[in-house]
Amino acid sequence: MRYIYILLSLSMLFACQTDANLEPKTKTEILLSTTWQIQEITASGYLNGTVYQRGRTAEGSQYDMSKVRLTFYANGTCLAIDNTGNNTASGKWKLINNDSQLQISETNYFVLDGIGEINSLLKTEFVFSGTRNYKSAYVNASVKMVPAP
């Protein structure tokens, strides 16, 4: 009986360690661990201030980003769903400059394609920033994403 107790205790110990080992640890693992949705966008330049905030921006407005989703895959591809929820774009992604920047390419969307600075990348949030040209003017933006439900 004593040996059964010891075996059960050891199996529970190893089972708990296995679960802990499944938690994403690297930036790549965190990006791959979920589909991301936009929580908030702040900008300066052509647009200024909070451009979008989940739950506060009117659904259907031109700045409504509630349906936008971004999924990263281990093979270096990504899939984005646009703000209408009806159109998708696939492209390529990679982390560059010691994992401090995210490069997305070949989506044919000027908002997505380019390099962004990774400001924060946790299991609960992904914040990146960058500059894009919009209506012949530069917009500096910070985008906060969270795991989609």
Coordinates of N, CA and C in Angstrom, one line a residue:
M1 N 0.8 -1.2 0.0 CA 0.0 0.0 0.0 C 0.9 1.3 0.0
R2 N 1.9 1.2 0.8 CA 2.8 2.3 0.9 C 3.4 2.7 -0.5
Y3 N 3.8 1.6 -1.3 CA 4.4 1.9 -2.6 C 3.4 2.5 -3.5
I4 N 2.1 2.1 -3.4 CA 1.1 2.7 -4.3 C 1.0 4.2 -4.0
Y5 N 1.0 4.6 -2.7 CA 0.9 6.0 -2.3 C 2.1 6.8 -2.9
I6 N 3.3 6.2 -2.8 CA 4.5 6.8 -3.3 C 4.4 7.0 -4.8
L7 N 4.0 5.9 -5.5 CA 3.8 6.0 -7.0 C 2.8 7.1 -7.4
L8 N 1.7 7.1 -6.7 CA 0.6 8.2 -7.0 C 1.2 9.6 -6.7
S9 N 1.9 9.7 -5.6 CA 2.5 11.0 -5.3 C 3.5 11.5 -6.4
L10 N 4.3 10.5 -6.8 CA 5.3 10.9 -7.9 C 4.6 11.2 -9.2
S11 N 3.6 10.4 -9.6 CA 2.9 10.6 -10.8 C 2.2 12.0 -10.8
M12 N 1.6 12.4 -9.7 CA 1.0 13.7 -9.6 C 2.1 14.8 -9.7
L13 N 3.2 14.6 -9.1 CA 4.3 15.6 -9.2 C 4.7 15.8 -10.6
F14 N 4.9 14.7 -11.3 CA 5.4 14.8 -12.7 C 4.3 15.3 -13.6
A15 N 3.0 15.0 -13.3 CA 1.9 15.6 -14.1 C 1.9 17.1 -13.9
C16 N 2.1 17.6 -12.7 CA 2.1 19.0 -12.5 C 3.2 19.7 -13.2
Q17 N 4.4 19.1 -13.2 CA 5.5 19.6 -13.9 C 5.3 19.7 -15.4
T18 N 4.6 18.6 -15.9 CA 4.3 18.6 -17.4 C 3.4 19.7 -17.8
D19 N 2.4 20.0 -17.0 CA 1.5 21.1 -17.3 C 2.3 22.5 -17.3
A20 N 3.1 22.6 -16.3 CA 3.9 23.9 -16.2 C 4.8 24.0 -17.4
N21 N 5.3 22.9 -17.9 CA 6.2 22.9 -19.1 C 5.5 23.3 -20.4
L22 N 4.2 23.1 -20.4 CA 3.4 23.5 -21.5 C 3.1 25.0 -21.7
E23 N 3.3 25.7 -20.6 CA 3.1 27.2 -20.7 C 4.1 27.8 -21.6
P24 N 3.6 28.7 -22.5 CA 4.6 29.4 -23.4 C 5.6 30.2 -22.6
K25 N 6.8 30.2 -23.1 CA 7.9 30.9 -22.4 C 8.6 31.9 -23.3
T26 N 8.8 31.6 -24.5 CA 9.5 32.5 -25.4 C 8.5 33.4 -26.1
K27 N 8.9 34.5 -26.7 CA 8.0 35.4 -27.5 C 7.3 34.6 -28.6
T28 N 8.1 33.8 -29.3 CA 7.5 33.0 -30.3 C 6.3 32.1 -29.8
E29 N 6.6 31.4 -28.7 CA 5.6 30.5 -28.1 C 4.4 31.3 -27.7
I30 N 4.6 32.5 -27.2 CA 3.4 33.3 -26.7 C 2.6 33.8 -27.9
L31 N 3.3 34.2 -29.0 CA 2.5 34.6 -30.2 C 1.7 33.5 -30.8
L32 N 2.3 32.3 -30.8 CA 1.6 31.1 -31.3 C 0.5 30.6 -30.4
S33 N 0.5 31.0 -29.2 CA -0.4 30.3 -28.2 C -1.9 30.7 -28.3
T34 N -2.2 31.7 -29.1 CA -3.6 32.2 -29.2 C -3.9 33.0 -30.4
T35 N -5.1 33.2 -30.7 CA -5.5 34.2 -31.7 C -5.7 35.5 -31.0
W36 N -5.2 36.6 -31.5 CA -5.2 37.9 -30.8 C -6.3 38.8 -31.4
Q37 N -6.9 39.6 -30.5 CA -7.9 40.6 -30.9 C -7.4 41.9 -30.4
I38 N -7.8 43.0 -31.1 CA -7.4 44.3 -30.7 C -8.2 44.8 -29.5
Q39 N -7.5 45.3 -28.5 CA -8.1 45.9 -27.3 C -8.1 47.4 -27.4
E40 N -7.0 48.0 -27.9 CA -7.0 49.4 -27.9 C -5.9 49.9 -28.9
I41 N -6.2 51.0 -29.6 CA -5.2 51.6 -30.5 C -5.1 53.1 -30.1
T42 N -3.9 53.5 -29.9 CA -3.7 55.0 -29.7 C -2.7 55.4 -30.9
A43 N -2.9 56.7 -31.3 CA -2.1 57.1 -32.4 C -1.7 58.6 -32.3
S44 N -0.7 59.0 -33.0 CA -0.4 60.4 -33.2 C 0.1 60.6 -34.6
G45 N -0.1 61.8 -35.1 CA 0.2 62.1 -36.5 C -1.1 62.5 -37.1
Y46 N -1.4 61.8 -38.2 CA -2.7 62.1 -38.9 C -3.9 61.8 -38.0
L47 N -3.8 60.8 -37.2 CA -4.8 60.5 -36.2 C -4.2 60.8 -34.8
N48 N -5.0 61.3 -33.9 CA -4.4 61.6 -32.5 C -5.3 61.0 -31.4
G49 N -4.7 60.5 -30.4 CA -5.4 60.0 -29.2 C -5.8 58.5 -29.4
T50 N -6.8 58.2 -28.6 CA -7.3 56.8 -28.6 C -8.2 56.7 -29.8
V51 N -7.8 55.9 -30.8 CA -8.5 55.7 -32.0 C -9.6 54.6 -31.8
Y52 N -9.2 53.6 -31.1 CA -10.2 52.5 -30.8 C -10.0 51.9 -29.4
Q53 N -11.1 51.6 -28.7 CA -11.0 50.9 -27.4 C -12.2 50.0 -27.4
R54 N -11.9 48.7 -27.2 CA -12.9 47.7 -27.1 C -13.9 48.0 -26.1
G55 N -15.2 48.0 -26.5 CA -16.3 48.3 -25.6 C -16.7 49.8 -25.5
R56 N -15.8 50.6 -26.1 CA -16.1 52.1 -26.0 C -16.3 52.7 -27.4
T57 N -15.7 52.1 -28.4 CA -15.9 52.6 -29.8 C -17.2 52.0 -30.4
A58 N -18.0 52.9 -31.0 CA -19.2 52.4 -31.5 C -19.1 51.3 -32.6
E59 N -19.8 50.2 -32.4 CA -19.7 49.1 -33.4 C -20.2 49.6 -34.7
G60 N -19.5 49.3 -35.8 CA -19.8 49.7 -37.1 C -19.2 51.1 -37.5
S61 N -18.6 51.8 -36.6 CA -17.9 53.0 -37.0 C -16.7 52.7 -37.8
Q62 N -16.2 53.7 -38.5 CA -15.0 53.4 -39.3 C -13.8 53.0 -38.5
Y63 N -13.8 53.3 -37.2 CA -12.6 52.9 -36.4 C -13.0 51.6 -35.5
D64 N -14.1 51.0 -35.8 CA -14.4 49.8 -35.1 C -13.5 48.6 -35.5
M65 N -12.7 48.1 -34.5 CA -11.8 47.0 -34.7 C -12.2 45.8 -34.0
S66 N -13.4 45.7 -33.5 CA -13.8 44.6 -32.7 C -13.8 43.2 -33.4
K67 N -13.8 43.2 -34.7 CA -13.8 41.9 -35.4 C -12.4 41.5 -35.9
V68 N -11.4 42.4 -35.7 CA -10.1 42.1 -36.2 C -9.4 41.0 -35.4
R69 N -8.8 40.0 -36.0 CA -8.2 38.9 -35.4 C -6.8 38.7 -36.1
L70 N -5.8 38.3 -35.3 CA -4.5 38.0 -35.9 C -4.0 36.7 -35.3
T71 N -3.7 35.7 -36.2 CA -3.2 34.4 -35.7 C -1.8 34.2 -36.3
F72 N -0.9 33.7 -35.5 CA 0.4 33.4 -36.0 C 0.6 31.9 -36.0
Y73 N 1.3 31.4 -37.0 CA 1.5 29.9 -37.1 C 3.0 29.6 -37.1
A74 N 3.3 28.4 -36.6 CA 4.7 28.0 -36.4 C 5.5 27.9 -37.7
N75 N 4.8 27.8 -38.9 CA 5.5 27.7 -40.1 C 5.9 29.1 -40.7
G76 N 5.7 30.2 -39.9 CA 6.0 31.5 -40.3 C 5.0 32.2 -41.1
T77 N 3.8 31.7 -41.1 CA 2.7 32.4 -41.8 C 1.7 33.0 -40.7
C78 N 0.9 33.9 -41.2 CA -0.1 34.5 -40.3 C -1.4 34.7 -41.0
L79 N -2.5 34.8 -40.3 CA -3.8 35.1 -40.9 C -4.4 36.2 -40.1
A80 N -4.9 37.2 -40.8 CA -5.6 38.3 -40.2 C -7.0 38.4 -40.8
I81 N -8.0 38.7 -39.9 CA -9.4 39.0 -40.2 C -9.6 40.5 -40.1
D82 N -10.2 41.1 -41.1 CA -10.3 42.5 -41.1 C -11.4 43.0 -40.2
N83 N -11.6 44.4 -40.2 CA -12.6 45.0 -39.3 C -14.0 44.7 -39.6
T84 N -14.3 44.1 -40.8 CA -15.7 43.8 -41.2 C -16.0 42.3 -40.7
G85 N -14.9 41.6 -40.4 CA -15.0 40.2 -40.0 C -15.3 39.3 -41.2
N86 N -15.3 39.9 -42.4 CA -15.6 39.1 -43.6 C -14.4 38.7 -44.5
N87 N -13.3 39.5 -44.4 CA -12.2 39.3 -45.3 C -11.0 38.9 -44.5
T88 N -10.2 38.0 -45.1 CA -9.0 37.5 -44.5 C -7.8 37.9 -45.3
A89 N -6.6 38.0 -44.7 CA -5.4 38.2 -45.4 C -4.3 37.2 -44.8
S90 N -3.6 36.5 -45.6 CA -2.5 35.7 -45.1 C -1.2 36.3 -45.5
G91 N -0.2 36.1 -44.7 CA 1.1 36.6 -45.0 C 2.2 35.9 -44.3
K92 N 3.3 36.5 -44.1 CA 4.4 35.9 -43.4 C 4.8 36.7 -42.2
W93 N 5.4 36.1 -41.2 CA 5.8 36.9 -40.0 C 7.1 36.3 -39.5
K94 N 7.8 37.1 -38.8 CA 9.0 36.7 -38.1 C 9.4 37.7 -37.1
L95 N 10.1 37.2 -36.0 CA 10.6 38.1 -35.0 C 12.1 38.5 -35.5
I96 N 12.4 39.7 -35.4 CA 13.8 40.2 -35.8 C 14.4 41.0 -34.7
N97 N 15.7 41.3 -34.9 CA 16.4 42.2 -34.0 C 16.3 41.7 -32.5
N98 N 16.8 40.4 -32.3 CA 16.8 39.8 -31.0 C 15.3 39.8 -30.4
D99 N 14.4 39.5 -31.2 CA 13.0 39.4 -30.8 C 12.4 40.7 -30.3
S100 N 13.0 41.8 -30.7 CA 12.4 43.1 -30.2 C 11.5 43.7 -31.2
Q101 N 11.4 43.1 -32.4 CA 10.5 43.6 -33.5 C 9.8 42.5 -34.2
L102 N 8.6 42.8 -34.6 CA 7.8 41.8 -35.4 C 7.7 42.4 -36.8
Q103 N 8.1 41.5 -37.8 CA 8.0 41.9 -39.2 C 6.8 41.0 -39.8
I104 N 5.9 41.7 -40.4 CA 4.8 41.0 -41.2 C 4.9 41.5 -42.6
S105 N 4.8 40.5 -43.5 CA 4.9 40.8 -44.9 C 4.0 40.0 -45.8
E106 N 3.8 40.4 -47.0 CA 3.0 39.7 -48.0 C 1.6 39.6 -47.8
T107 N 1.0 40.5 -46.9 CA -0.5 40.4 -46.7 C -1.2 41.3 -47.7
N108 N -0.5 42.3 -48.4 CA -1.0 43.3 -49.3 C -1.9 44.3 -48.5
Y109 N -1.8 44.4 -47.2 CA -2.5 45.4 -46.5 C -1.4 46.3 -45.9
F110 N -1.5 47.6 -46.2 CA -0.4 48.5 -45.7 C -0.4 48.7 -44.2
V111 N -1.5 48.4 -43.6 CA -1.6 48.5 -42.1 C -0.8 47.4 -41.5
L112 N -0.9 46.2 -42.1 CA -0.2 45.0 -41.5 C 1.3 44.9 -41.9
D113 N 1.5 45.1 -43.2 CA 2.9 44.9 -43.7 C 3.8 45.9 -43.1
G114 N 4.9 45.4 -42.6 CA 5.9 46.3 -42.1 C 6.6 45.8 -40.8
I115 N 7.3 46.6 -40.1 CA 8.0 46.2 -38.9 C 7.4 47.0 -37.7
G116 N 7.2 46.3 -36.6 CA 6.7 47.0 -35.4 C 7.5 46.7 -34.2
E117 N 7.7 47.6 -33.4 CA 8.4 47.4 -32.1 C 7.5 46.6 -31.1
I118 N 8.1 45.6 -30.5 CA 7.3 44.9 -29.5 C 7.6 45.6 -28.2
N119 N 6.5 46.2 -27.7 CA 6.6 46.9 -26.4 C 6.3 46.0 -25.2
S120 N 5.4 45.0 -25.4 CA 5.1 44.1 -24.3 C 4.6 42.8 -25.0
L121 N 5.0 41.7 -24.5 CA 4.5 40.4 -25.1 C 4.4 39.4 -23.9
L122 N 3.1 39.3 -23.4 CA 2.8 38.4 -22.3 C 1.7 37.5 -22.8
K123 N 1.4 36.5 -22.0 CA 0.3 35.6 -22.4 C -1.1 36.4 -22.4
T124 N -1.1 37.4 -21.6 CA -2.4 38.2 -21.5 C -2.5 39.4 -22.3
E125 N -1.4 39.9 -22.9 CA -1.4 41.1 -23.8 C -0.2 41.1 -24.7
F126 N -0.4 41.7 -25.8 CA 0.6 41.9 -26.8 C 0.5 43.3 -27.3
V127 N 1.5 44.1 -27.0 CA 1.5 45.6 -27.4 C 2.7 45.8 -28.4
F128 N 2.4 46.4 -29.5 CA 3.4 46.7 -30.5 C 3.1 48.1 -31.0
S129 N 4.1 48.7 -31.6 CA 4.0 50.1 -32.1 C 4.8 50.2 -33.4
G130 N 4.4 51.2 -34.2 CA 5.1 51.4 -35.4 C 4.5 52.6 -36.2
T131 N 5.1 52.9 -37.3 CA 4.6 54.0 -38.1 C 4.2 53.5 -39.5
R132 N 3.0 54.0 -39.9 CA 2.5 53.7 -41.3 C 2.1 55.0 -41.9
N133 N 2.1 54.9 -43.3 CA 1.6 56.1 -44.0 C 0.1 55.9 -44.3
Y134 N -0.7 56.9 -43.9 CA -2.1 56.8 -44.1 C -2.6 58.2 -44.7
K135 N -3.2 58.1 -45.9 CA -3.7 59.3 -46.6 C -2.6 60.3 -46.7
S136 N -1.4 59.9 -47.2 CA -0.2 60.7 -47.5 C 0.4 61.4 -46.2
A137 N 0.0 60.8 -45.0 CA 0.6 61.4 -43.8 C 1.0 60.2 -42.9
Y138 N 2.0 60.4 -42.1 CA 2.5 59.4 -41.2 C 1.6 59.3 -39.9
V139 N 1.3 58.1 -39.5 CA 0.6 57.8 -38.3 C 1.5 56.9 -37.4
N140 N 1.8 57.4 -36.2 CA 2.5 56.6 -35.2 C 1.4 55.9 -34.4
A141 N 1.4 54.6 -34.3 CA 0.4 53.9 -33.5 C 0.9 52.9 -32.6
S142 N 0.2 52.7 -31.5 CA 0.5 51.7 -30.5 C -0.8 50.8 -30.5
V143 N -0.6 49.5 -30.7 CA -1.8 48.6 -30.7 C -1.6 47.6 -29.5
K144 N -2.7 47.5 -28.7 CA -2.7 46.5 -27.6 C -3.7 45.4 -28.0
M145 N -3.1 44.2 -28.1 CA -4.0 43.1 -28.4 C -4.1 42.1 -27.2
V146 N -5.1 41.4 -27.1 CA -5.4 40.4 -26.0 C -5.9 39.1 -26.7
P147 N -5.8 38.0 -26.0 CA -6.3 36.8 -26.5 C -7.8 36.9 -26.8
A148 N -8.1 36.4 -28.0 CA -9.6 36.4 -28.4 C -10.3 35.3 -27.6
P149 N -11.5 35.5 -27.3 CA -12.3 34.4 -26.6 C -12.5 33.2 -27.5

